[in-house]
Amino acid sequence: MKYMALIYAAENAGPQYDTDEFNQLIEEYQSATEQFESDGVLVSGDALQDINTATTISIREGKTETIDGPFAETKEQLGGYYLFDCESLDQALKYAAMIPSAKYGRIEVRPLMDYSE
Amino acid sequence: MHWGRIVALLANLLKDIGLAEDAMQDAFESALVHWKKNGIPQNPQAWLFTTAKHKALDKLRRAQNYHLKQQQYQHLLDTKSSSEISEEDYSIPDERLRLIFTCCHPALDSSTAVALTLRLLGGLTTSEIAKAYLLRTDTMAQRLVRGKRKIKQASVPYIIPEKTEFSGRLDSVLTVLYLIFNAGYSATSRDTAQRQELCQEALRLTQILLRLCAEESEVKGLLALMLLHDSRQAARFSQQGEYIPLELQKRSLWGQQQQDKGLQLVQSALKQGQIGSYQLQAAISAIHAEAEDYSSTNWHEIILVYDELLKANPTNVVRLNRLVAVSQVESPMKVIKELNQLESSLKKLPTILCCKGRFIS
């Protein structure tokens, strides 16, 4: 079963860009990703650029509305994701807990819809 | 009643907790009809299990995607002959530990876990659970449906956790059982019978859990704690239904047998040397149980146990309870000083106002 691990964190939480801690975080991400790959659970994973780059669109009554910024103004923003292929929720949670941002942000784990069911 | 045991076995066979429950419900209903007509079969458990399995197969066959999944269910058809062995020598393997861990999975909200545990393991009906929690039956039904759906859709595994995760996961199970007990324990004589019976249900489930993992000292601790609390039931309310605090309870009304069993369990648990917060809470309750009357309570010992409990469980509620014990042996001024320090962080707790009122008066 496929599980999406959505990585949320406040923009000022955790190590800031261009610091030693940040470089260490990147290394932690690299080694976590390698582990996911070698365990055969990684489908894909990416980081998103910061929320200043977000644009939200919606269509209401046929009219497209474009907004500069994210959909929800919450403290914690979606910063990236991993897509895992795991046997069970327990396994997915185990890998999600290995995502370095779990230490200062939150990882939301959700199973993907399976249309063959 | 072997409800939980059969549901657990069915869930293992079907790999679907919701289907297992539905099939069991159907089997139960047909038992009411058949047993009335033909008498109770020699082995009711085997009868229920076999019938439930057939009911489940019927349901699966009727499902739209049966042809797609036929292979997946082949093992069910294969076991058909073996499960229809003579009813006399039939014994049902105990799969309830898996069911407990699944119902109390930390990915489920605790209120959902409570409902699932009572329904699937305890065999309480949805309306009984709803009455106990003062909710409408359809609200409780929705909660159960949501829980079962999450287990299925998110693939919460039907397994006993591995050694490395076992004790953490056991904590969630103990929390759920203690929540059930406390819902019953906090019931007053004016509450429904269902609510009061939650204590007995929690005790029964914890006893089952202890049988399934007999070496876990925290399970012993929780069972001891429940037994010691429950032994005081008869003394806790006046005939008019008013609550009687510990210091005014008639200790002759405390249930001796339950108390003895509780004391024996605490001792056995503590000897194992893996102290946990349920054992410590049970130990405090045990010290009260051992005192002839309120005035001969060994408060110094209770304070020592509270000190340990604070290390394991550093919450303000524990701090406050410890202070109540301290107040029995220390000067009021000292206690009030400590209370004031606690007060700012405990504003929402009505108990602190009661405590303060009592010391000042």
PDB file of C-alpha atoms in Angstrom, chain B residues 119 173 212 235 241 260 324:
ATOM      1  CA  ARG B 119     -17.483  -3.569  20.922  1.00  0.00           C
ATOM      2  CA  VAL B 173      -3.539  -0.480  25.405  1.00  0.00           C
ATOM      3  CA  LEU B 212      -2.031 -13.092  27.386  1.00  0.00           C
ATOM      4  CA  ALA B 235     -18.176   2.241  50.551  1.00  0.00           C
ATOM      5  CA  GLY B 241     -26.220   8.260  46.433  1.00  0.00           C
ATOM      6  CA  ASP B 260      -6.132  -9.204  48.697  1.00  0.00           C
ATOM      7  CA  VAL B 324      -2.396  16.347  49.568  1.00  0.00           C
TER       8      VAL B 324
END
